[in-house]
Every structure is written in C-alpha cells, then in structure tokens.
PDB file of C-alpha atoms in Angstrom:
ATOM      1  CA  UNK A   1       0.011   0.112   0.052  1.00  0.00           C
ATOM      2  CA  UNK A   2       2.618   2.213   0.641  1.00  0.00           C
ATOM      3  CA  UNK A   3       4.764   1.821  -2.568  1.00  0.00           C
ATOM      4  CA  UNK A   4       1.096   2.333  -4.286  1.00  0.00           C
ATOM      5  CA  UNK A   5       0.584   5.690  -2.527  1.00  0.00           C
ATOM      6  CA  UNK A   6       4.502   6.597  -2.894  1.00  0.00           C
ATOM      7  CA  UNK A   7       5.076   9.734  -5.099  1.00  0.00           C
ATOM      8  CA  UNK A   8       6.621   9.077  -8.921  1.00  0.00           C
ATOM      9  CA  UNK A   9       9.890  11.039  -9.553  1.00  0.00           C
ATOM     10  CA  UNK A  10       8.627  13.753 -11.483  1.00  0.00           C
ATOM     11  CA  UNK A  11       5.689  14.291  -8.962  1.00  0.00           C
ATOM     12  CA  UNK A  12       8.240  14.212  -6.230  1.00  0.00           C
ATOM     13  CA  UNK A  13      10.314  17.078  -7.929  1.00  0.00           C
ATOM     14  CA  UNK A  14       7.605  18.663  -9.144  1.00  0.00           C
ATOM     15  CA  UNK A  15       6.217  19.059  -5.378  1.00  0.00           C
ATOM     16  CA  UNK A  16       9.385  20.366  -4.170  1.00  0.00           C
ATOM     17  CA  UNK A  17       9.334  23.213  -6.403  1.00  0.00           C
ATOM     18  CA  UNK A  18       6.352  24.580  -5.904  1.00  0.00           C
ATOM     19  CA  UNK A  19       5.949  27.833  -3.565  1.00  0.00           C
ATOM     20  CA  UNK A  20       3.647  28.428  -0.699  1.00  0.00           C
ATOM     21  CA  UNK A  21       2.009  31.235  -2.503  1.00  0.00           C
ATOM     22  CA  UNK A  22      -0.971  33.431  -1.894  1.00  0.00           C
ATOM     23  CA  UNK A  23      -2.094  32.028  -5.133  1.00  0.00           C
ATOM     24  CA  UNK A  24      -1.359  29.887  -8.213  1.00  0.00           C
ATOM     25  CA  UNK A  25       0.443  32.073 -11.103  1.00  0.00           C
ATOM     26  CA  UNK A  26      -1.046  31.682 -13.981  1.00  0.00           C
ATOM     27  CA  UNK A  27       1.265  33.846 -16.142  1.00  0.00           C
ATOM     28  CA  UNK A  28       5.269  34.859 -16.578  1.00  0.00           C
ATOM     29  CA  UNK A  29       5.092  38.030 -14.711  1.00  0.00           C
ATOM     30  CA  UNK A  30       2.552  38.316 -12.186  1.00  0.00           C
ATOM     31  CA  UNK A  31       2.662  40.966  -9.265  1.00  0.00           C
ATOM     32  CA  UNK A  32      -0.428  40.126  -7.289  1.00  0.00           C
ATOM     33  CA  UNK A  33       1.490  36.591  -6.487  1.00  0.00           C
ATOM     34  CA  UNK A  34       3.483  36.703  -2.860  1.00  0.00           C
ATOM     35  CA  UNK A  35       5.619  33.473  -2.458  1.00  0.00           C
ATOM     36  CA  UNK A  36       5.512  33.335   1.283  1.00  0.00           C
ATOM     37  CA  UNK A  37       8.374  30.866   1.705  1.00  0.00           C
ATOM     38  CA  UNK A  38      10.756  32.741  -0.254  1.00  0.00           C
ATOM     39  CA  UNK A  39       9.696  36.301   1.837  1.00  0.00           C
ATOM     40  CA  UNK A  40       9.809  34.493   5.442  1.00  0.00           C
ATOM     41  CA  UNK A  41      13.149  32.699   4.378  1.00  0.00           C
ATOM     42  CA  UNK A  42      14.852  35.734   2.933  1.00  0.00           C
ATOM     43  CA  UNK A  43      13.730  38.092   6.043  1.00  0.00           C
ATOM     44  CA  UNK A  44      14.622  34.912   8.368  1.00  0.00           C
ATOM     45  CA  UNK A  45      18.479  35.289   7.208  1.00  0.00           C
ATOM     46  CA  UNK A  46      18.464  38.997   7.104  1.00  0.00           C
ATOM     47  CA  UNK A  47      17.394  39.107  10.921  1.00  0.00           C
ATOM     48  CA  UNK A  48      20.072  36.393  11.752  1.00  0.00           C
ATOM     49  CA  UNK A  49      22.692  38.406   9.479  1.00  0.00           C
ATOM     50  CA  UNK A  50      22.327  41.279  11.427  1.00  0.00           C
ATOM     51  CA  UNK A  51      22.171  39.740  14.992  1.00  0.00           C
ATOM     52  CA  UNK A  52      25.566  37.795  13.727  1.00  0.00           C
ATOM     53  CA  UNK A  53      27.088  40.987  12.442  1.00  0.00           C
ATOM     54  CA  UNK A  54      25.674  42.792  15.932  1.00  0.00           C
ATOM     55  CA  UNK A  55      27.170  40.195  18.308  1.00  0.00           C
ATOM     56  CA  UNK A  56      30.463  40.659  16.187  1.00  0.00           C
ATOM     57  CA  UNK A  57      30.208  44.610  16.925  1.00  0.00           C
ATOM     58  CA  UNK A  58      29.619  43.597  20.377  1.00  0.00           C
ATOM     59  CA  UNK A  59      32.185  41.558  21.179  1.00  0.00           C
ATOM     60  CA  UNK A  60      35.027  43.638  19.371  1.00  0.00           C
ATOM     61  CA  UNK A  61      38.047  44.360  21.663  1.00  0.00           C
ATOM     62  CA  UNK A  62      41.804  45.883  21.333  1.00  0.00           C
ATOM     63  CA  UNK A  63      42.943  42.462  22.820  1.00  0.00           C
ATOM     64  CA  UNK A  64      43.402  39.221  21.754  1.00  0.00           C
ATOM     65  CA  UNK A  65      40.005  38.514  19.240  1.00  0.00           C
ATOM     66  CA  UNK A  66      38.421  35.336  19.640  1.00  0.00           C
ATOM     67  CA  UNK A  67      38.036  32.913  16.539  1.00  0.00           C
ATOM     68  CA  UNK A  68      33.939  34.369  15.903  1.00  0.00           C
ATOM     69  CA  UNK A  69      36.097  37.754  16.501  1.00  0.00           C
ATOM     70  CA  UNK A  70      38.878  37.116  14.303  1.00  0.00           C
ATOM     71  CA  UNK A  71      36.569  35.271  11.565  1.00  0.00           C
ATOM     72  CA  UNK A  72      34.008  38.533  11.325  1.00  0.00           C
ATOM     73  CA  UNK A  73      37.300  40.771  11.192  1.00  0.00           C
ATOM     74  CA  UNK A  74      38.673  38.625   8.371  1.00  0.00           C
ATOM     75  CA  UNK A  75      35.330  39.104   6.494  1.00  0.00           C
ATOM     76  CA  UNK A  76      35.465  42.757   7.229  1.00  0.00           C
ATOM     77  CA  UNK A  77      39.032  43.553   6.031  1.00  0.00           C
ATOM     78  CA  UNK A  78      38.487  41.647   3.015  1.00  0.00           C
ATOM     79  CA  UNK A  79      35.033  43.661   1.680  1.00  0.00           C
ATOM     80  CA  UNK A  80      37.066  46.990   2.797  1.00  0.00           C
ATOM     81  CA  UNK A  81      39.884  46.183   0.797  1.00  0.00           C
ATOM     82  CA  UNK A  82      37.732  45.056  -2.126  1.00  0.00           C
ATOM     83  CA  UNK A  83      35.772  48.318  -1.658  1.00  0.00           C
ATOM     84  CA  UNK A  84      39.095  50.275  -1.535  1.00  0.00           C
ATOM     85  CA  UNK A  85      39.992  49.262  -5.006  1.00  0.00           C
ATOM     86  CA  UNK A  86      36.498  49.199  -6.765  1.00  0.00           C
ATOM     87  CA  UNK A  87      34.894  52.668  -5.009  1.00  0.00           C
ATOM     88  CA  UNK A  88      36.612  55.738  -5.361  1.00  0.00           C
ATOM     89  CA  UNK A  89      34.528  57.781  -2.911  1.00  0.00           C
ATOM     90  CA  UNK A  90      32.661  57.452   0.167  1.00  0.00           C
ATOM     91  CA  UNK A  91      32.792  53.924   1.362  1.00  0.00           C
ATOM     92  CA  UNK A  92      30.792  54.783   4.753  1.00  0.00           C
ATOM     93  CA  UNK A  93      27.683  52.816   3.316  1.00  0.00           C
ATOM     94  CA  UNK A  94      29.250  50.817   0.343  1.00  0.00           C
ATOM     95  CA  UNK A  95      31.380  48.591   2.447  1.00  0.00           C
ATOM     96  CA  UNK A  96      29.000  47.670   5.268  1.00  0.00           C
ATOM     97  CA  UNK A  97      26.457  46.945   2.447  1.00  0.00           C
ATOM     98  CA  UNK A  98      28.606  44.583   0.631  1.00  0.00           C
ATOM     99  CA  UNK A  99      29.776  42.801   4.064  1.00  0.00           C
ATOM    100  CA  UNK A 100      25.548  42.155   4.876  1.00  0.00           C
ATOM    101  CA  UNK A 101      24.587  41.648   1.039  1.00  0.00           C
ATOM    102  CA  UNK A 102      27.437  38.815   1.535  1.00  0.00           C
ATOM    103  CA  UNK A 103      26.778  37.324   4.624  1.00  0.00           C
ATOM    104  CA  UNK A 104      22.982  37.744   3.891  1.00  0.00           C
ATOM    105  CA  UNK A 105      23.575  35.785   0.695  1.00  0.00           C
ATOM    106  CA  UNK A 106      25.610  32.972   2.408  1.00  0.00           C
ATOM    107  CA  UNK A 107      23.166  32.292   4.724  1.00  0.00           C
ATOM    108  CA  UNK A 108      20.122  31.854   2.154  1.00  0.00           C
ATOM    109  CA  UNK A 109      22.444  29.987   0.228  1.00  0.00           C
ATOM    110  CA  UNK A 110      23.228  27.334   2.877  1.00  0.00           C
ATOM    111  CA  UNK A 111      19.819  26.100   3.444  1.00  0.00           C
ATOM    112  CA  UNK A 112      20.300  24.285   0.477  1.00  0.00           C
ATOM    113  CA  UNK A 113      22.925  22.317   2.326  1.00  0.00           C
ATOM    114  CA  UNK A 114      19.879  20.979   4.790  1.00  0.00           C
ATOM    115  CA  UNK A 115      18.311  17.686   3.751  1.00  0.00           C
ATOM    116  CA  UNK A 116      16.080  18.600   1.320  1.00  0.00           C
ATOM    117  CA  UNK A 117      12.766  16.990   3.006  1.00  0.00           C
ATOM    118  CA  UNK A 118      13.397  18.383   6.202  1.00  0.00           C
ATOM    119  CA  UNK A 119      11.581  21.789   6.160  1.00  0.00           C
ATOM    120  CA  UNK A 120       8.609  20.357   3.807  1.00  0.00           C
ATOM    121  CA  UNK A 121       7.896  17.247   6.492  1.00  0.00           C
ATOM    122  CA  UNK A 122       8.094  19.839   9.104  1.00  0.00           C
ATOM    123  CA  UNK A 123       5.870  22.178   7.083  1.00  0.00           C
ATOM    124  CA  UNK A 124       3.419  18.917   6.391  1.00  0.00           C
ATOM    125  CA  UNK A 125       3.438  17.342   9.721  1.00  0.00           C
ATOM    126  CA  UNK A 126       3.444  19.988  12.118  1.00  0.00           C
ATOM    127  CA  UNK A 127       1.861  23.233  10.354  1.00  0.00           C
ATOM    128  CA  UNK A 128       0.048  21.335   7.972  1.00  0.00           C
ATOM    129  CA  UNK A 129       1.482  22.821   4.936  1.00  0.00           C
ATOM    130  CA  UNK A 130       1.284  21.303   1.793  1.00  0.00           C
ATOM    131  CA  UNK A 131       3.932  22.820  -0.073  1.00  0.00           C
ATOM    132  CA  UNK A 132       6.978  24.837   1.164  1.00  0.00           C
ATOM    133  CA  UNK A 133      10.239  25.467  -0.698  1.00  0.00           C
ATOM    134  CA  UNK A 134      12.539  27.135   1.870  1.00  0.00           C
ATOM    135  CA  UNK A 135      15.661  28.081  -0.869  1.00  0.00           C
ATOM    136  CA  UNK A 136      15.149  32.005  -1.435  1.00  0.00           C
ATOM    137  CA  UNK A 137      18.029  32.333  -4.101  1.00  0.00           C
ATOM    138  CA  UNK A 138      16.720  29.314  -6.150  1.00  0.00           C
ATOM    139  CA  UNK A 139      13.576  31.652  -6.872  1.00  0.00           C
ATOM    140  CA  UNK A 140      13.948  34.261  -9.568  1.00  0.00           C
ATOM    141  CA  UNK A 141      11.416  36.642  -7.856  1.00  0.00           C
ATOM    142  CA  UNK A 142      13.462  36.655  -4.555  1.00  0.00           C
ATOM    143  CA  UNK A 143      17.230  37.137  -6.744  1.00  0.00           C
ATOM    144  CA  UNK A 144      15.738  39.468  -9.046  1.00  0.00           C
ATOM    145  CA  UNK A 145      14.356  41.496  -5.983  1.00  0.00           C
ATOM    146  CA  UNK A 146      17.710  42.016  -4.581  1.00  0.00           C
ATOM    147  CA  UNK A 147      19.564  43.112  -8.150  1.00  0.00           C
ATOM    148  CA  UNK A 148      16.462  45.651  -8.086  1.00  0.00           C
ATOM    149  CA  UNK A 149      17.588  46.842  -5.100  1.00  0.00           C
ATOM    150  CA  UNK A 150      20.848  47.120  -6.664  1.00  0.00           C
ATOM    151  CA  UNK A 151      19.937  48.857  -9.505  1.00  0.00           C
ATOM    152  CA  UNK A 152      18.170  51.451  -7.627  1.00  0.00           C
ATOM    153  CA  UNK A 153      21.337  52.168  -5.576  1.00  0.00           C
ATOM    154  CA  UNK A 154      23.028  52.372  -8.909  1.00  0.00           C
ATOM    155  CA  UNK A 155      20.721  55.384  -9.797  1.00  0.00           C
ATOM    156  CA  UNK A 156      20.605  56.781  -6.245  1.00  0.00           C
ATOM    157  CA  UNK A 157      24.684  57.111  -6.297  1.00  0.00           C
ATOM    158  CA  UNK A 158      24.411  58.446  -9.945  1.00  0.00           C
ATOM    159  CA  UNK A 159      22.524  61.347  -8.795  1.00  0.00           C
ATOM    160  CA  UNK A 160      23.869  61.785  -5.885  1.00  0.00           C
ATOM    161  CA  UNK A 161      27.619  62.166  -7.278  1.00  0.00           C
ATOM    162  CA  UNK A 162      27.139  63.927 -10.687  1.00  0.00           C
ATOM    163  CA  UNK A 163      23.999  65.660  -9.960  1.00  0.00           C
ATOM    164  CA  UNK A 164      20.077  64.899 -11.775  1.00  0.00           C
ATOM    165  CA  UNK A 165      20.792  66.761 -14.408  1.00  0.00           C
ATOM    166  CA  UNK A 166      24.226  65.427 -14.884  1.00  0.00           C
ATOM    167  CA  UNK A 167      22.926  61.766 -14.525  1.00  0.00           C
ATOM    168  CA  UNK A 168      20.340  62.788 -16.843  1.00  0.00           C
ATOM    169  CA  UNK A 169      22.619  64.488 -19.199  1.00  0.00           C
ATOM    170  CA  UNK A 170      24.751  61.310 -19.035  1.00  0.00           C
ATOM    171  CA  UNK A 171      22.155  59.286 -20.019  1.00  0.00           C
ATOM    172  CA  UNK A 172      21.756  60.985 -23.069  1.00  0.00           C
ATOM    173  CA  UNK A 173      25.077  62.267 -24.367  1.00  0.00           C
ATOM    174  CA  UNK A 174      27.242  58.668 -23.391  1.00  0.00           C
ATOM    175  CA  UNK A 175      28.409  56.993 -25.042  1.00  0.00           C
ATOM    176  CA  UNK A 176      28.718  58.238 -28.319  1.00  0.00           C
ATOM    177  CA  UNK A 177      28.675  61.598 -27.718  1.00  0.00           C
ATOM    178  CA  UNK A 178      26.837  65.174 -27.205  1.00  0.00           C
ATOM    179  CA  UNK A 179      24.943  65.373 -30.708  1.00  0.00           C
ATOM    180  CA  UNK A 180      21.096  65.948 -30.397  1.00  0.00           C
ATOM    181  CA  UNK A 181      20.288  63.051 -33.131  1.00  0.00           C
ATOM    182  CA  UNK A 182      22.795  60.784 -31.053  1.00  0.00           C
ATOM    183  CA  UNK A 183      20.881  61.037 -27.703  1.00  0.00           C
ATOM    184  CA  UNK A 184      18.143  58.606 -28.726  1.00  0.00           C
ATOM    185  CA  UNK A 185      20.737  55.745 -29.305  1.00  0.00           C
ATOM    186  CA  UNK A 186      22.657  56.836 -26.137  1.00  0.00           C
ATOM    187  CA  UNK A 187      19.616  56.911 -24.124  1.00  0.00           C
ATOM    188  CA  UNK A 188      18.780  53.163 -25.179  1.00  0.00           C
ATOM    189  CA  UNK A 189      22.184  51.641 -25.041  1.00  0.00           C
ATOM    190  CA  UNK A 190      22.314  53.034 -21.352  1.00  0.00           C
ATOM    191  CA  UNK A 191      18.769  51.993 -20.407  1.00  0.00           C
ATOM    192  CA  UNK A 192      19.667  48.382 -22.090  1.00  0.00           C
ATOM    193  CA  UNK A 193      23.070  48.750 -20.166  1.00  0.00           C
ATOM    194  CA  UNK A 194      20.988  49.359 -16.789  1.00  0.00           C
ATOM    195  CA  UNK A 195      18.590  46.383 -17.332  1.00  0.00           C
ATOM    196  CA  UNK A 196      20.940  43.987 -18.349  1.00  0.00           C
ATOM    197  CA  UNK A 197      23.081  44.464 -15.382  1.00  0.00           C
ATOM    198  CA  UNK A 198      20.179  43.932 -13.084  1.00  0.00           C
ATOM    199  CA  UNK A 199      18.978  41.053 -15.110  1.00  0.00           C
ATOM    200  CA  UNK A 200      21.829  39.562 -15.448  1.00  0.00           C
ATOM    201  CA  UNK A 201      23.137  39.697 -11.602  1.00  0.00           C
ATOM    202  CA  UNK A 202      20.036  38.575 -10.439  1.00  0.00           C
ATOM    203  CA  UNK A 203      19.766  35.096 -13.141  1.00  0.00           C
ATOM    204  CA  UNK A 204      23.692  34.594 -12.157  1.00  0.00           C
ATOM    205  CA  UNK A 205      22.739  33.790  -8.542  1.00  0.00           C
ATOM    206  CA  UNK A 206      19.543  32.085  -9.617  1.00  0.00           C
ATOM    207  CA  UNK A 207      20.591  29.961 -12.258  1.00  0.00           C
ATOM    208  CA  UNK A 208      23.584  28.533 -10.021  1.00  0.00           C
ATOM    209  CA  UNK A 209      21.264  27.894  -7.059  1.00  0.00           C
ATOM    210  CA  UNK A 210      18.391  26.534  -9.085  1.00  0.00           C
ATOM    211  CA  UNK A 211      20.571  23.780 -10.807  1.00  0.00           C
ATOM    212  CA  UNK A 212      22.332  22.764  -7.270  1.00  0.00           C
ATOM    213  CA  UNK A 213      18.604  22.569  -5.712  1.00  0.00           C
ATOM    214  CA  UNK A 214      18.122  20.195  -8.393  1.00  0.00           C
ATOM    215  CA  UNK A 215      21.206  17.923  -8.225  1.00  0.00           C
ATOM    216  CA  UNK A 216      20.123  17.389  -4.131  1.00  0.00           C
ATOM    217  CA  UNK A 217      16.563  16.550  -5.275  1.00  0.00           C
ATOM    218  CA  UNK A 218      17.593  13.883  -7.693  1.00  0.00           C
ATOM    219  CA  UNK A 219      20.162  12.667  -5.480  1.00  0.00           C
ATOM    220  CA  UNK A 220      17.525  12.106  -2.866  1.00  0.00           C
ATOM    221  CA  UNK A 221      15.649   9.965  -5.190  1.00  0.00           C
ATOM    222  CA  UNK A 222      18.466   7.793  -5.181  1.00  0.00           C
ATOM    223  CA  UNK A 223      17.794   6.585  -1.554  1.00  0.00           C
ATOM    224  CA  UNK A 224      14.274   7.471  -1.195  1.00  0.00           C
ATOM    225  CA  UNK A 225      12.932   4.650  -4.042  1.00  0.00           C
ATOM    226  CA  UNK A 226      15.792   2.482  -3.448  1.00  0.00           C
ATOM    227  CA  UNK A 227      14.343  -1.323  -2.739  1.00  0.00           C
ATOM    228  CA  UNK A 228      15.737  -4.131  -0.700  1.00  0.00           C
ATOM    229  CA  UNK A 229      17.364  -5.823  -3.517  1.00  0.00           C
ATOM    230  CA  UNK A 230      20.723  -5.445  -5.251  1.00  0.00           C
ATOM    231  CA  UNK A 231      19.700  -2.532  -6.810  1.00  0.00           C
ATOM    232  CA  UNK A 232      18.121  -1.045  -4.193  1.00  0.00           C
ATOM    233  CA  UNK A 233      21.574  -1.347  -2.282  1.00  0.00           C
ATOM    234  CA  UNK A 234      23.533   0.043  -5.100  1.00  0.00           C
ATOM    235  CA  UNK A 235      21.355   3.205  -5.532  1.00  0.00           C
ATOM    236  CA  UNK A 236      21.747   3.684  -1.254  1.00  0.00           C
ATOM    237  CA  UNK A 237      25.482   3.295  -1.947  1.00  0.00           C
ATOM    238  CA  UNK A 238      25.231   5.588  -4.886  1.00  0.00           C
ATOM    239  CA  UNK A 239      22.993   8.093  -2.845  1.00  0.00           C
ATOM    240  CA  UNK A 240      25.317   8.795   0.080  1.00  0.00           C
ATOM    241  CA  UNK A 241      28.653   8.954  -2.267  1.00  0.00           C
ATOM    242  CA  UNK A 242      26.804  11.737  -4.597  1.00  0.00           C
ATOM    243  CA  UNK A 243      25.517  13.110  -1.996  1.00  0.00           C
ATOM    244  CA  UNK A 244      28.367  13.759  -0.118  1.00  0.00           C
ATOM    245  CA  UNK A 245      30.676  14.874  -3.048  1.00  0.00           C
ATOM    246  CA  UNK A 246      27.671  17.041  -4.140  1.00  0.00           C
ATOM    247  CA  UNK A 247      27.984  18.670  -0.576  1.00  0.00           C
ATOM    248  CA  UNK A 248      31.233  19.427  -0.118  1.00  0.00           C
ATOM    249  CA  UNK A 249      31.406  20.719  -3.885  1.00  0.00           C
ATOM    250  CA  UNK A 250      28.323  23.057  -3.105  1.00  0.00           C
ATOM    251  CA  UNK A 251      29.637  24.574  -0.160  1.00  0.00           C
ATOM    252  CA  UNK A 252      31.744  26.155  -2.532  1.00  0.00           C
ATOM    253  CA  UNK A 253      28.722  27.440  -4.452  1.00  0.00           C
ATOM    254  CA  UNK A 254      27.229  28.846  -1.652  1.00  0.00           C
ATOM    255  CA  UNK A 255      30.233  30.843  -0.687  1.00  0.00           C
ATOM    256  CA  UNK A 256      31.547  31.674  -4.288  1.00  0.00           C
ATOM    257  CA  UNK A 257      27.704  33.201  -5.430  1.00  0.00           C
ATOM    258  CA  UNK A 258      27.753  35.119  -2.437  1.00  0.00           C
ATOM    259  CA  UNK A 259      31.085  36.852  -3.133  1.00  0.00           C
ATOM    260  CA  UNK A 260      30.212  37.383  -6.590  1.00  0.00           C
ATOM    261  CA  UNK A 261      26.915  38.928  -6.098  1.00  0.00           C
ATOM    262  CA  UNK A 262      28.800  41.393  -3.627  1.00  0.00           C
ATOM    263  CA  UNK A 263      31.478  42.271  -6.054  1.00  0.00           C
ATOM    264  CA  UNK A 264      29.388  42.965  -8.937  1.00  0.00           C
ATOM    265  CA  UNK A 265      27.275  45.053  -6.616  1.00  0.00           C
ATOM    266  CA  UNK A 266      30.403  47.050  -5.745  1.00  0.00           C
ATOM    267  CA  UNK A 267      31.400  47.103  -9.212  1.00  0.00           C
ATOM    268  CA  UNK A 268      28.010  48.474 -10.403  1.00  0.00           C
ATOM    269  CA  UNK A 269      28.045  50.992  -7.311  1.00  0.00           C
ATOM    270  CA  UNK A 270      31.678  52.165  -8.310  1.00  0.00           C
ATOM    271  CA  UNK A 271      30.703  52.568 -11.961  1.00  0.00           C
ATOM    272  CA  UNK A 272      27.998  54.886 -10.901  1.00  0.00           C
ATOM    273  CA  UNK A 273      30.476  56.831  -9.490  1.00  0.00           C
ATOM    274  CA  UNK A 274      32.464  57.321 -12.332  1.00  0.00           C
ATOM    275  CA  UNK A 275      31.342  59.253 -15.722  1.00  0.00           C
ATOM    276  CA  UNK A 276      31.266  57.402 -19.425  1.00  0.00           C
TER     277      UNK A 276
END
C-alpha cells in the first residue's frame, strides 16, 4: 500500500519545486502573487545576518580576538580591501552594505545544504502546510528583487555624485557623444545597460542555486526510491557517495555565488561614481 501511494520521481520534484504562495501563478509576470516561503526565509536570514554582525560588533575588543571575532574581522578586512580598489569615493555606506549582502546571501544559500525533505516534512506534519520551498535564492523573484535593489542604488549614487542634471545628461550624451541626433541611441544603450546589469545579476545567482537544488532532489531520489534488493543497495550507496560529494562541492558554490554577487554590487555602484 505504501508503495502504491508513493509519488513518482516527477511528482516528487514538482512538489518540492512548488512554492507556498498566495495564489497560483497563471502568467510569467504576475505581481499579485507572493511566494510566502521566499519572503519568510529571506527575512529570517536577514535577521540572522544583522544579529550575527551585531554580536560581532559588541564582542569587538582591542585585545586578542576570539575565533568568532577573528573570523568577522577577516571578512570586514576582505570587504574593505575590495571596496577600496573598486569604489573611489565615500565608502561609509557601501562597504557595510557589501558585507551585509555577502553574509546574507551565504546564509540564504546555506539553506540548500540542509536535507531537502526536512523543512517540507516539518511544514506538512506540524504546520499542515502542503507546499514549502525554503531556498530563497532558487526563486527568481527573490534574486531579481535583490538585483532591483542594486539597480536603485546605482541610480541613487549616479544622481548623488553627478547631480540629477549631470546624470540625465549622461544618459543621453554617452557613449556616442553630445549630439542631439545621437540622444535616442545613447539613451537606448544606457537603458539596456542598466536592465542587463540588473537581470544578469539576479539570473546568475538564481541559475546556480536552482541547478544545485535540482541536483540535491535527484540525489535524494536515489535513496528515497531504493528497494531491498541488490539494485536498491547500489542506489543507497550511490545516494551516500553522490550526496556527500555534491554537498562538499556545493559549499564552495554557496560561498562563491555570494562573493560574486557582492563584488558585482560594488562594481556597479563604483561605476555609478564615475562617468563614461
């Protein structure tokens, strides 16, 4: 009976890829639908990030630092060095922003290292929630939301550094020159550049984490659908070996994708400080 009621591999993956949403999305772009799980875990990891950095700041001392303080100081120094080489101007906001973004994305990505069935099982058996997808960075809505925030910061610093008139003038006068008949082409290229930066920033993080999430689902299927026979034993062994190997490799992806997002955030904001 248990075997008859077990989902197929396709049903298993589709179920795990379904969000806890306010409504079912019917079109590609639907701003009336909210993925509650993405919002919840994003905000939860942000709160954890702020508490973690606050705890590090409170423990900071001039004496010999502990392991936790030394680790955070290494992160701060790394971000500060990168920001010095990229942003030529006031970094009083940008460096803390980059540090927060890095730690926040690492914590969100790290959710993917938790067994894929743990949170859905808790949601189903304790809170009676049918669908739950806990990895925020595997949701394009989440990653594009973060990249939209970076875009708004790019525009803000462009206006702050160059003035509203200077920023608007640059939109129409660069890169082909300050000739009135070139204004439409300049404006079109600059608009495409802004949109391309935003979309590529969000898509890069989403694509890598979505692919990693799918691999974890496929590896989980090796063990979940194994039977008590020779083939089943081989599937369990493959499940353990593949799962361990991918877990170790995915730790690098978790950190690397956060670092890339942080670096590109600083690069784009640094470019906003400069003219064409």
